[in-house]
Structures are given as C-alpha cells and as structure tokens.
Short mmCIF file of C-alpha atoms in Angstrom, two decimals:
data_model
loop_
_atom_site.label_atom_id
_atom_site.label_comp_id
_atom_site.label_asym_id
_atom_site.label_seq_id
_atom_site.Cartn_x
_atom_site.Cartn_y
_atom_site.Cartn_z
CA MET A 1 10.87 30.98 1.51
CA THR A 2 12.99 28.30 3.19
CA LEU A 3 13.02 24.60 2.69
CA ARG A 4 11.45 23.42 5.80
CA THR A 5 8.97 26.11 7.13
CA ALA A 6 5.49 25.29 8.67
CA ARG A 7 4.64 23.69 5.49
CA HIS A 8 3.67 20.47 7.37
CA ARG A 9 6.50 18.69 6.11
CA VAL A 10 10.01 18.55 5.45
CA VAL A 11 13.06 19.88 7.46
CA VAL A 12 11.23 18.08 8.21
CA ALA A 13 9.15 17.81 6.07
CA VAL A 14 6.46 17.94 5.75
CA ALA A 15 5.02 20.66 5.87
CA ALA A 16 2.45 24.21 3.90
CA ALA A 17 3.44 24.51 0.35
CA VAL A 18 6.63 26.19 -0.07
CA MET A 19 7.86 25.57 -4.06
CA PHE A 20 11.26 26.04 -5.64
CA THR A 21 12.35 28.50 -8.76
CA VAL A 22 13.07 26.16 -11.61
CA LEU A 23 16.86 25.55 -12.36
CA ALA A 24 17.76 26.68 -15.70
CA ALA A 25 18.38 23.41 -17.66
CA CYS A 26 21.63 21.88 -18.50
CA GLY A 27 20.42 19.46 -21.15
CA GLY A 28 21.35 15.98 -21.71
CA ASN A 29 19.39 12.92 -20.50
CA ALA A 30 17.70 12.80 -17.13
CA ALA A 31 19.62 10.49 -14.21
CA SER A 32 22.65 9.03 -16.59
CA SER A 33 25.62 8.00 -14.99
CA SER A 34 28.60 9.78 -15.35
CA GLY A 35 30.53 9.16 -12.33
CA GLY A 36 32.72 6.55 -10.74
CA ALA A 37 32.24 3.46 -8.23
CA GLY A 38 35.24 4.00 -6.33
CA LYS A 39 36.01 2.15 -3.27
CA VAL A 40 34.12 1.77 -0.05
CA ASP A 41 36.75 0.58 2.44
CA GLY A 42 38.71 3.62 3.47
CA SER A 43 36.86 5.97 1.38
CA SER A 44 35.41 9.62 2.25
CA ILE A 45 32.67 11.19 0.85
CA VAL A 46 31.10 14.50 1.18
CA LEU A 47 26.92 14.69 2.02
CA THR A 48 25.48 18.17 1.83
CA THR A 49 22.22 18.94 3.36
CA ILE A 50 20.30 22.19 4.51
CA THR A 51 21.39 24.19 7.48
CA ALA A 52 18.30 23.13 9.30
CA LEU A 53 18.90 19.36 9.39
CA GLU A 54 22.91 19.68 9.74
CA PRO A 55 23.25 19.01 13.21
CA GLN A 56 21.10 15.41 13.00
CA PHE A 57 22.71 14.49 9.88
CA LYS A 58 25.88 15.35 11.67
CA LYS A 59 25.11 12.56 14.39
CA TYR A 60 24.02 10.18 11.40
CA ALA A 61 27.61 10.73 9.80
CA ASP A 62 29.02 10.45 13.48
CA ALA A 63 27.09 6.97 14.27
CA TYR A 64 27.89 5.59 10.83
CA MET A 65 31.73 6.41 11.19
CA LYS A 66 31.32 4.79 14.46
CA ALA A 67 30.31 1.62 12.92
CA PHE A 68 33.11 1.38 10.31
CA PRO A 69 36.13 3.77 11.47
CA ASP A 70 37.96 3.43 8.32
CA ARG A 71 35.07 5.59 6.57
CA LYS A 72 34.70 9.24 6.42
CA VAL A 73 31.34 11.05 5.84
CA GLU A 74 31.88 14.94 5.82
CA VAL A 75 28.89 16.90 6.39
CA ARG A 76 28.24 20.26 4.77
CA SER A 77 25.58 22.64 5.33
CA THR A 78 24.21 25.20 2.81
CA THR A 79 21.48 27.79 2.55
CA ASP A 80 17.69 26.74 3.96
CA LYS A 81 16.63 29.47 1.13
CA ALA A 82 14.99 27.37 -1.62
CA ASP A 83 16.21 29.59 -4.69
CA GLU A 84 19.93 29.69 -3.52
CA TYR A 85 19.89 25.99 -2.60
CA ALA A 86 18.47 25.22 -6.17
CA GLN A 87 20.93 27.19 -8.02
CA GLN A 88 24.13 25.78 -6.00
CA LEU A 89 23.19 22.71 -7.16
CA ALA A 90 22.84 23.69 -10.65
CA THR A 91 26.24 25.47 -10.33
CA ALA A 92 28.15 22.76 -8.60
CA ARG A 93 26.90 20.54 -11.31
CA LEU A 94 28.39 22.49 -13.93
CA SER A 95 31.48 22.76 -12.44
CA GLY A 96 31.93 18.99 -11.29
CA GLU A 97 31.69 19.78 -7.64
CA LEU A 98 28.53 18.10 -6.64
CA PRO A 99 28.78 16.21 -3.21
CA ASP A 100 28.40 12.67 -3.31
CA VAL A 101 24.98 12.52 -1.07
CA PHE A 102 22.79 15.43 -0.85
CA PHE A 103 19.27 16.61 0.45
CA ASN A 104 16.78 16.39 -2.00
CA VAL A 105 13.12 17.33 -1.61
CA ASP A 106 9.97 15.98 -3.37
CA PHE A 107 8.92 19.43 -5.39
CA LEU A 108 12.28 19.68 -6.67
CA ALA A 109 13.02 15.88 -7.45
CA ASP A 110 12.20 16.30 -10.77
CA THR A 111 13.73 19.57 -11.63
CA LEU A 112 17.01 17.79 -10.60
CA ALA A 113 16.62 14.78 -12.25
CA THR A 114 16.24 16.88 -15.73
CA ASP A 115 18.91 18.89 -15.05
CA ASN A 116 21.15 15.75 -14.77
CA VAL A 117 21.96 16.41 -11.20
CA THR A 118 20.46 12.80 -9.51
CA LEU A 119 21.79 9.59 -10.16
CA ASP A 120 19.02 6.91 -11.48
CA LEU A 121 19.08 4.74 -8.35
CA ALA A 122 16.51 2.08 -9.87
CA PRO A 123 19.40 -0.28 -10.82
CA GLY A 124 21.22 -0.36 -7.54
CA LEU A 125 18.14 -1.24 -5.68
CA LYS A 126 17.60 -4.04 -7.98
CA ASP A 127 21.29 -4.90 -7.40
CA GLY A 128 20.30 -5.38 -3.64
CA LYS A 129 22.82 -2.44 -3.04
CA LEU A 130 20.41 -0.94 0.00
CA HIS A 131 20.64 -3.55 2.61
CA GLY A 132 18.13 -6.16 0.93
CA LEU A 133 15.53 -3.28 0.46
CA LYS A 134 13.56 -2.70 -2.71
CA GLU A 135 11.44 -0.60 -4.71
CA ASP A 136 8.65 -2.13 -3.18
CA SER A 137 10.09 -2.31 0.43
CA PHE A 138 9.32 1.70 0.49
CA LEU A 139 5.56 3.01 0.41
CA PRO A 140 4.78 3.71 -3.07
CA GLN A 141 3.44 7.53 -2.98
CA PHE A 142 6.50 8.57 -1.10
CA LEU A 143 8.94 6.92 -3.49
CA GLY A 144 6.92 8.11 -6.56
CA GLN A 145 7.89 11.54 -5.71
CA TYR A 146 11.45 10.79 -6.64
CA ARG A 147 10.54 9.31 -10.42
CA PRO A 148 10.97 12.01 -13.23
CA LEU A 149 7.72 12.71 -14.78
CA ALA A 150 9.25 12.11 -17.85
CA LYS A 151 10.71 9.01 -17.02
CA PRO A 152 8.72 6.96 -14.38
CA GLU A 153 10.79 4.01 -14.21
CA GLN A 154 14.08 5.82 -12.83
CA ILE A 155 14.07 6.68 -8.81
CA THR A 156 16.19 9.66 -8.24
CA GLY A 157 16.09 9.92 -4.53
CA LEU A 158 15.00 8.07 -1.64
CA PRO A 159 12.72 9.71 0.80
CA VAL A 160 13.97 10.09 4.47
CA SER A 161 10.92 9.99 6.20
CA ALA A 162 7.00 9.19 5.67
CA ASP A 163 5.46 12.93 6.94
CA SER A 164 1.82 13.33 6.92
CA VAL A 165 -0.58 15.41 9.10
CA GLY A 166 -2.84 14.82 11.28
CA LEU A 167 -5.83 16.88 13.20
CA PHE A 168 -4.08 18.35 16.82
CA TYR A 169 -6.91 19.11 19.08
CA ASN A 170 -6.57 20.81 22.50
CA LYS A 171 -8.49 18.69 25.14
CA THR A 172 -7.78 21.28 27.60
CA LEU A 173 -9.96 23.86 25.61
CA PHE A 174 -12.74 21.87 24.80
CA ASP A 175 -13.19 21.07 28.65
CA GLN A 176 -12.95 24.75 29.45
CA LEU A 177 -16.30 25.63 26.84
CA GLY A 178 -17.87 22.11 27.91
CA VAL A 179 -17.65 20.86 24.40
CA LYS A 180 -17.76 16.95 24.94
CA GLU A 181 -17.18 15.99 21.27
CA TYR A 182 -13.58 15.09 21.00
CA PRO A 183 -12.14 14.10 17.08
CA LYS A 184 -12.95 10.50 16.34
CA ALA A 185 -11.48 8.59 13.46
CA ASP A 186 -14.83 8.41 11.93
CA TRP A 187 -15.25 12.30 11.84
CA THR A 188 -15.94 13.87 8.43
CA TRP A 189 -15.10 17.32 7.62
CA ASP A 190 -18.69 18.59 8.30
CA ASP A 191 -18.11 17.13 11.99
CA MET A 192 -14.84 18.76 12.30
CA LEU A 193 -15.94 22.22 11.34
CA ARG A 194 -19.19 22.12 12.85
CA VAL A 195 -17.27 21.30 16.38
CA ALA A 196 -14.69 24.03 15.40
CA ALA A 197 -17.80 26.95 14.85
CA GLU A 198 -19.41 25.44 18.32
CA ILE A 199 -15.75 25.92 20.12
CA GLN A 200 -15.48 29.74 18.31
CA THR A 201 -19.05 30.65 19.08
CA LYS A 202 -19.26 29.32 22.81
CA SER A 203 -15.39 31.50 23.44
CA GLY A 204 -16.99 34.61 21.91
CA GLY A 205 -14.13 34.43 19.50
CA ARG A 206 -11.70 34.27 22.31
CA ILE A 207 -10.54 30.69 21.12
CA THR A 208 -10.04 29.99 17.45
CA GLY A 209 -12.07 26.70 16.67
CA ILE A 210 -9.44 25.63 14.36
CA GLY A 211 -6.34 26.91 12.26
CA ALA A 212 -7.28 28.07 9.56
CA PRO A 213 -6.76 24.92 7.12
CA LEU A 214 -5.83 26.76 3.86
CA GLY A 215 -3.99 29.33 5.76
CA ASP A 216 -3.11 32.09 2.98
CA GLY A 217 -4.54 29.86 0.70
CA THR A 218 -1.44 28.07 -0.68
CA ALA A 219 -1.62 24.67 1.68
CA GLN A 220 -1.96 22.27 -0.82
CA ILE A 221 -0.61 19.79 1.35
CA VAL A 222 -4.45 20.19 2.87
CA TYR A 223 -6.52 21.22 -0.24
CA GLY A 224 -5.15 18.57 -2.56
CA PRO A 225 -6.41 15.73 -1.07
CA VAL A 226 -9.64 17.44 -0.37
CA ILE A 227 -10.05 18.02 -4.25
CA LYS A 228 -9.21 14.29 -4.89
CA ALA A 229 -11.43 13.01 -2.56
CA TYR A 230 -13.76 15.05 -4.05
CA GLY A 231 -12.91 13.48 -7.39
CA GLY A 232 -10.89 16.09 -8.82
CA SER A 233 -7.13 16.58 -9.27
CA VAL A 234 -4.43 19.55 -8.66
CA TYR A 235 -2.75 18.16 -11.79
CA ASP A 236 -3.35 15.24 -13.95
CA PRO A 237 0.27 14.31 -15.23
CA ALA A 238 -1.76 12.29 -18.32
CA THR A 239 -3.62 15.47 -19.55
CA HIS A 240 -0.81 17.68 -18.44
CA LYS A 241 -3.57 20.17 -17.25
CA SER A 242 -4.26 21.48 -13.78
CA GLY A 243 -7.88 20.89 -12.14
CA ILE A 244 -8.08 23.49 -9.54
CA GLY A 245 -11.28 25.40 -11.30
CA GLN A 246 -13.33 22.33 -12.41
CA PRO A 247 -16.72 21.51 -10.46
CA ALA A 248 -15.17 19.01 -8.25
CA ALA A 249 -12.57 21.23 -6.89
CA GLN A 250 -15.00 23.98 -6.92
CA LYS A 251 -16.72 21.81 -4.09
CA ALA A 252 -13.42 21.41 -2.25
CA TRP A 253 -12.94 25.40 -2.32
CA LYS A 254 -16.34 25.78 -0.87
CA LEU A 255 -15.72 23.41 1.96
CA LEU A 256 -12.26 24.93 2.76
CA LEU A 257 -13.30 28.65 2.61
CA SER A 258 -16.26 28.18 4.65
CA ALA A 259 -13.92 27.80 7.55
CA TYR A 260 -12.57 31.54 7.78
CA GLY A 261 -14.50 33.62 10.53
CA LYS A 262 -16.72 30.81 11.39
CA ALA A 263 -14.95 27.72 12.22
CA SER A 264 -11.57 29.60 12.40
CA GLY A 265 -10.14 33.24 12.53
CA PRO A 266 -10.60 35.58 9.71
CA TYR A 267 -8.43 35.51 6.46
CA SER A 268 -4.62 36.64 6.97
CA ALA A 269 -1.88 36.78 4.25
CA THR A 270 0.66 36.57 6.97
CA ALA A 271 1.49 32.83 7.02
CA ASN A 272 2.64 31.37 10.63
CA ASP A 273 1.55 34.02 12.71
CA PRO A 274 2.57 32.53 16.34
CA LYS A 275 -0.52 33.90 17.71
CA ALA A 276 -2.73 31.67 15.24
CA SER A 277 -0.76 28.53 15.62
CA PHE A 278 -1.73 25.55 17.72
CA GLY A 279 0.91 26.21 19.85
CA SER A 280 -0.32 29.53 21.35
CA GLY A 281 -2.95 27.72 23.62
CA LYS A 282 -5.59 29.39 21.91
CA VAL A 283 -6.55 27.06 19.25
CA ALA A 284 -8.60 24.11 19.60
CA MET A 285 -7.77 22.16 16.53
CA ALA A 286 -5.28 22.49 13.83
CA ILE A 287 -4.03 20.36 10.78
CA ALA A 288 -0.15 19.66 11.49
CA SER A 289 2.33 17.29 10.67
CA ARG A 290 4.13 14.79 13.41
CA ALA A 291 6.94 17.26 13.18
CA THR A 292 6.00 19.67 15.07
CA ILE A 293 4.91 17.77 18.35
CA PRO A 294 8.31 18.54 19.88
CA GLN A 295 7.41 21.96 19.51
CA THR A 296 3.90 21.47 20.79
CA LYS A 297 5.15 19.93 23.78
CA THR A 298 7.40 22.97 24.72
CA SER A 299 4.53 25.30 23.70
CA LEU A 300 1.59 24.09 25.34
CA GLY A 301 3.30 22.82 28.59
CA LYS A 302 0.65 21.08 30.96
CA ALA A 303 -2.31 21.25 28.59
CA ASN A 304 -3.94 18.11 27.37
CA TRP A 305 -3.79 17.57 24.02
CA ASP A 306 -3.88 14.84 21.60
CA VAL A 307 -3.68 14.13 17.65
CA GLN A 308 -6.52 11.98 15.46
CA VAL A 309 -6.52 11.03 12.03
CA LEU A 310 -7.77 13.60 9.24
CA PRO A 311 -11.49 13.32 8.75
CA THR A 312 -13.00 11.96 5.66
CA ILE A 313 -14.86 13.07 2.48
CA GLU A 314 -17.23 10.81 1.23
CA GLY A 315 -15.42 7.99 2.79
CA LYS A 316 -12.21 8.89 1.45
CA SER A 317 -8.74 9.81 3.54
CA THR A 318 -8.01 13.67 3.65
CA ALA A 319 -4.51 13.15 5.03
CA GLY A 320 -1.63 14.98 3.37
CA GLY A 321 1.88 14.36 2.91
CA GLY A 322 5.43 14.92 1.81
CA SER A 323 9.06 14.08 2.11
CA TYR A 324 12.46 15.11 1.75
CA GLY A 325 14.88 12.71 0.48
CA LEU A 326 18.30 11.70 -0.45
CA SER A 327 20.22 11.22 -3.45
CA ILE A 328 23.64 10.60 -5.04
CA ALA A 329 25.05 12.62 -7.43
CA GLN A 330 25.71 11.24 -10.83
CA THR A 331 29.02 12.96 -11.26
CA SER A 332 29.98 11.11 -8.05
CA LYS A 333 33.54 9.41 -8.51
CA ASN A 334 32.60 7.64 -4.88
CA GLN A 335 29.25 5.83 -5.84
CA ASP A 336 29.96 2.80 -4.28
CA ALA A 337 30.87 4.49 -0.98
CA ALA A 338 27.79 7.00 -1.47
CA TRP A 339 25.25 3.38 -1.64
CA ALA A 340 27.09 1.84 1.50
CA PHE A 341 26.29 4.99 3.19
CA LEU A 342 22.91 4.77 2.05
CA SER A 343 22.50 0.88 2.63
CA TRP A 344 23.56 1.60 6.26
CA PHE A 345 21.42 4.67 6.94
CA TYR A 346 18.01 3.02 5.66
CA ASP A 347 18.63 -0.43 8.11
CA THR A 348 16.10 -0.12 10.22
CA SER A 349 18.51 -1.36 13.10
CA ALA A 350 21.08 1.04 11.98
CA GLY A 351 20.87 4.36 10.67
CA MET A 352 17.11 4.64 10.49
CA LYS A 353 17.03 3.72 14.16
CA VAL A 354 19.38 6.59 15.02
CA ALA A 355 16.60 8.70 12.63
CA GLN A 356 13.95 7.72 14.61
CA ASP A 357 15.48 8.60 18.11
CA VAL A 358 17.54 12.09 16.80
CA GLY A 359 15.36 13.23 13.64
CA GLY A 360 11.87 12.22 14.72
CA VAL A 361 11.62 10.12 11.29
CA ILE A 362 8.94 7.71 10.47
CA PRO A 363 10.89 5.34 8.12
CA PRO A 364 9.07 5.32 4.46
CA THR A 365 8.48 1.47 4.64
CA ALA A 366 5.68 -0.81 5.85
CA ASP A 367 8.35 -2.23 8.15
CA GLY A 368 9.31 0.59 9.69
CA ILE A 369 5.70 2.27 10.06
CA ASP A 370 4.91 -1.00 11.62
CA ASN A 371 8.16 -2.05 13.86
CA GLY A 372 9.83 1.51 14.17
CA THR A 373 10.55 3.04 17.59
CA TRP A 374 9.08 6.65 16.33
CA LYS A 375 6.14 5.90 18.25
CA ASP A 376 7.85 5.28 21.51
CA GLY A 377 7.95 8.21 23.64
CA THR A 378 6.08 9.89 26.99
CA PRO A 379 2.56 11.22 25.72
CA PRO A 380 1.17 13.80 24.78
CA PRO A 381 0.14 12.88 22.14
CA ALA A 382 -0.96 9.21 23.29
CA ASN A 383 -2.52 8.69 19.94
CA ILE A 384 0.90 9.14 18.07
CA ALA A 385 0.39 6.06 16.18
CA ILE A 386 -2.21 7.52 13.98
CA PHE A 387 0.75 9.32 11.69
CA GLY A 388 1.16 5.74 10.54
CA LYS A 389 -2.22 5.40 9.08
CA SER A 390 -2.17 8.55 7.81
CA ALA A 391 1.31 7.89 5.86
CA ARG A 392 -0.28 4.72 4.40
CA THR A 393 -3.04 7.10 2.97
CA ALA A 394 -1.22 10.35 2.00
CA VAL A 395 -2.37 12.21 -0.90
CA LEU A 396 1.04 13.65 -1.49
CA LEU A 397 2.14 16.89 -2.85
CA ALA A 398 1.38 17.06 -6.86
CA GLN A 399 4.78 17.51 -9.03
CA LEU A 400 4.17 19.87 -11.96
CA PRO A 401 6.63 20.81 -14.50
CA GLY A 402 9.30 23.40 -13.57
CA SER A 403 8.20 26.67 -12.05
CA SER A 404 4.60 25.87 -12.60
CA SER A 405 4.47 24.85 -9.13
CA THR A 406 5.19 28.35 -8.33
CA THR A 407 2.69 29.64 -10.00
CA MET A 408 0.14 27.68 -8.94
CA GLN A 409 0.91 28.93 -5.27
CA ALA A 410 0.13 32.54 -6.38
CA ALA A 411 -2.94 31.93 -8.45
CA THR A 412 -4.57 29.91 -5.50
CA LYS A 413 -3.82 32.65 -2.87
CA LYS A 414 -5.13 35.27 -5.20
CA ALA A 415 -8.10 33.22 -5.71
CA THR A 416 -8.86 32.68 -2.20
CA GLN A 417 -8.17 36.39 -1.57
CA GLU A 418 -10.41 37.67 -4.27
CA VAL A 419 -13.47 35.26 -2.71
CA LEU A 420 -13.24 36.00 1.09
CA LEU A 421 -11.85 39.73 0.44
CA LYS A 422 -13.50 41.19 -2.59
CA GLY A 423 -16.80 38.53 -2.96
CA ARG A 424 -15.94 36.63 -5.92
CA SER A 425 -17.38 33.44 -7.13
CA ILE A 426 -15.58 30.34 -6.54
CA ALA A 427 -16.00 29.51 -9.91
CA ASP A 428 -14.64 32.56 -11.36
CA ALA A 429 -11.78 33.06 -9.21
CA PHE A 430 -10.58 29.77 -9.28
CA GLY A 431 -11.68 28.96 -12.90
CA GLU A 432 -9.17 32.01 -13.54
CA ALA A 433 -6.33 30.83 -11.38
CA GLU A 434 -6.96 27.35 -13.51
CA ALA A 435 -5.95 28.96 -16.55
CA THR A 436 -2.95 30.63 -15.33
CA VAL A 437 -1.50 27.51 -14.07
CA ASN A 438 -2.52 25.92 -17.27
CA ALA A 439 -0.83 28.51 -19.25
CA ALA A 440 2.51 27.98 -17.21
CA ILE A 441 2.51 24.40 -17.49
CA GLU A 442 2.12 24.80 -21.04
CA LYS A 443 5.50 26.87 -21.16
CA GLN A 444 7.27 24.70 -18.88
CA SER A 445 6.39 21.68 -20.71
CA LYS A 446 7.93 22.73 -24.19
#
C-alpha cells in the first residue's frame, strides 16, 4: 500500500483510496506547541517527505537555498508504505527526533494531530507568517482536511496542491467507432454510462467504454461525491455515523455498480491493472486526476485525447479530490525557520511557481487557480483548465476517526463483490458494510 498510487491523488495526490493504519495515541492535547522559535538567518531545517516526492522536494529546497544562500534545507526521504511512514513519525515524536517540516496527507492529518505530531498553524496564519496568505486564501475544503475533527479551529497542515479528478476521453477511439458524442460539460452520469455502453457494444468488447468508476469497490474519491449528490453521506461528523447503507447511498451504489460488464469491463479485484488503464489505448473514458496527465501523454503517444469535468447528478458536481500537505512539527526548535520556508514555498511568484513547473501542482488558493502557470503547456489535453473548476467544487475524502477508514475500504470492497459476484442485494450488502464501519467508528471514538 503506497501513499500515492493511482489513488487519483497525492504523490500526488490525489488519487484511489488508500488509508493509513492508525498510530498509537501518544496522549496530551492535539497540536500544542512544545518546540522553539529559533533563528531564520543562518538557519538549517530538516524536511522529510516520502520517497516518491523526494526528487521534486530537493528541487524546491535548491531553489529556496538559491534565493536565501545563508539558509539550509536538508531533504530526507522515507518509505512510501503507509503503515511504515505513520509508525516512523510516531516513533520520532516519542524520541524527540521529528523533522522540522514534513509531508502530511489528508487521511492522516487527524491522527497526527491527535498524536501531538503536528503544530497548530492557525495562530501563525493569523499573524501573517505565510507571505500575507490567510486561512481564507485557501480553498476551504482542502484546508479543512487539516482541521482536527475534535478541534476544527486548528490547522495542522497546509495543502500543497488542489488535486481533483476529471473525465479523460480518447477521441481517437470515439472516431474509430463512429461515436460522435464527445463528453460535454453538461453531461449527466446517465449520459456518460450510455455513451460508454455504446462504445463497448460497437467494439464487441474490444474497447472498454469507461474504466470501472468504483475500481475494486474502494474508490471513495468517486463514490463519495456520488453519494453526496444523491443527498447521502459517507460519514457525518455531527452524528459520528456512516451512511453508506442508507437509501440515498443505495441509489449511488446502484448507479456505480451498473457500469460493470456494460459500460466498463467485468469486476476485478486487481487494482491498477495496466491493461484496464486509460493509458493502454483500449479504454475510451476514465475518471482520473490531473496528476496522471504526464504519464498519459507518454502512454498514448499521438492519440487524440482530452478531458472534461465530471458529469453531474441532479445538477450537482461529482468531482472528487484530495491533497497532500506540509506540516511543522510541534517539537521543532526551528519553527520560525520552518515558517520562513513555508512562506517562500506558498508564494505564487516563488516556491509555488517552482512547484507548478516541477511537480505539476495546482495551487490550493483562488489566486493560484485563476492565475497560476499550471494551465500552461502543450496539449493534449487542450481543456486542462477544467481541473480548476473541479478543484473549486470537489467533494473531498471523508475524514473518519482512527483506523475506521481502513475498515471502510474493506467493507465497501466486500459489499461490491457480494453484489456483483454473489447476487446479494445492494440494501443487504451495503447495510452490513455500514454496520461494520459504524462499529469501527464507535470503537475508535472511545
């Protein structure tokens, strides 16, 4: 399990839905400050990231040190495996060896705050430590992923990129089959699945209409927004309950499961099969993140392809999203120097410009979406700007207490298999999944 697979998000993103194993609680109050200010001029800080992001973070550090020759940023990398990464941070917290700045991710943020790993950044934002950026400068849903469930007034990380998904489509395949109805901004899910089924039927199954939206049944980045569009919820923090088995959610599961074997290929428990990917050139449409664009360009070569916003349901956006972020350790003795680095990094004319050029980042601010360089580049896709619209309307992954996120992943996968492979009813399969998840939530909330 990696931090940033084709999860439609982070390592970008973005991406499918992996979840961390919960860290053992360390006690105390979340996000209290126990470090020190330190100095900025002549400072030296340590920044730790996962291995997959090490090359680009080294470029960020080099650019920062070029701008400030008397300051040093040492970039260290660690595992991409979720459970190992989490455990390393927990151990470093207990031994007093946390880095000054480190990679965080939406689905881990609440746990790290509870475990006293991350510093509350809200006071620093209020005091203007981030190059004039304030809380309301960031897209609220992305910043909200770094607000602890128990203390939402706190901010324990800052999103690096506003990762969201779009609908990729291969015009070359459409044209080969004589299908003239390309995806449009006003498409509904019924439109998308209808055209996907047409493509699959006309090709005799040689071409997949759309990559299975649910994947193996765990793609919360897809099913979460669809459930919300129908009026349901994956998790309601007010009631501390999941609603994945409720009537509104059942409508979502019925729609999503209807794709298998008709608009998409048959169900497979094998995630990330290259033969079933959009980049294989045998899939007409797919739901994927902007982070996959460079790889798609390489894989599809001279094929004519583009992107469009996700279809709507009952007039509501179904774009999903997520983020990875940067946090300051609450035990850091160089907090002012860490803030100075973040101030440079989030400046759209400084670090964030480098991040857009090097890491394909979409700045998680309104100004960055409107005026950033992330839209520049040679097509395809010609319609890349749709990711700005998707980011603004994105429904992000639900934060669940502790390891109940892992339980959710296993429960929806099991329910999907029981419906598709065993003929069990959606109401029964996902009702049982909801009960399993809620039992885990209750246990983790104690």
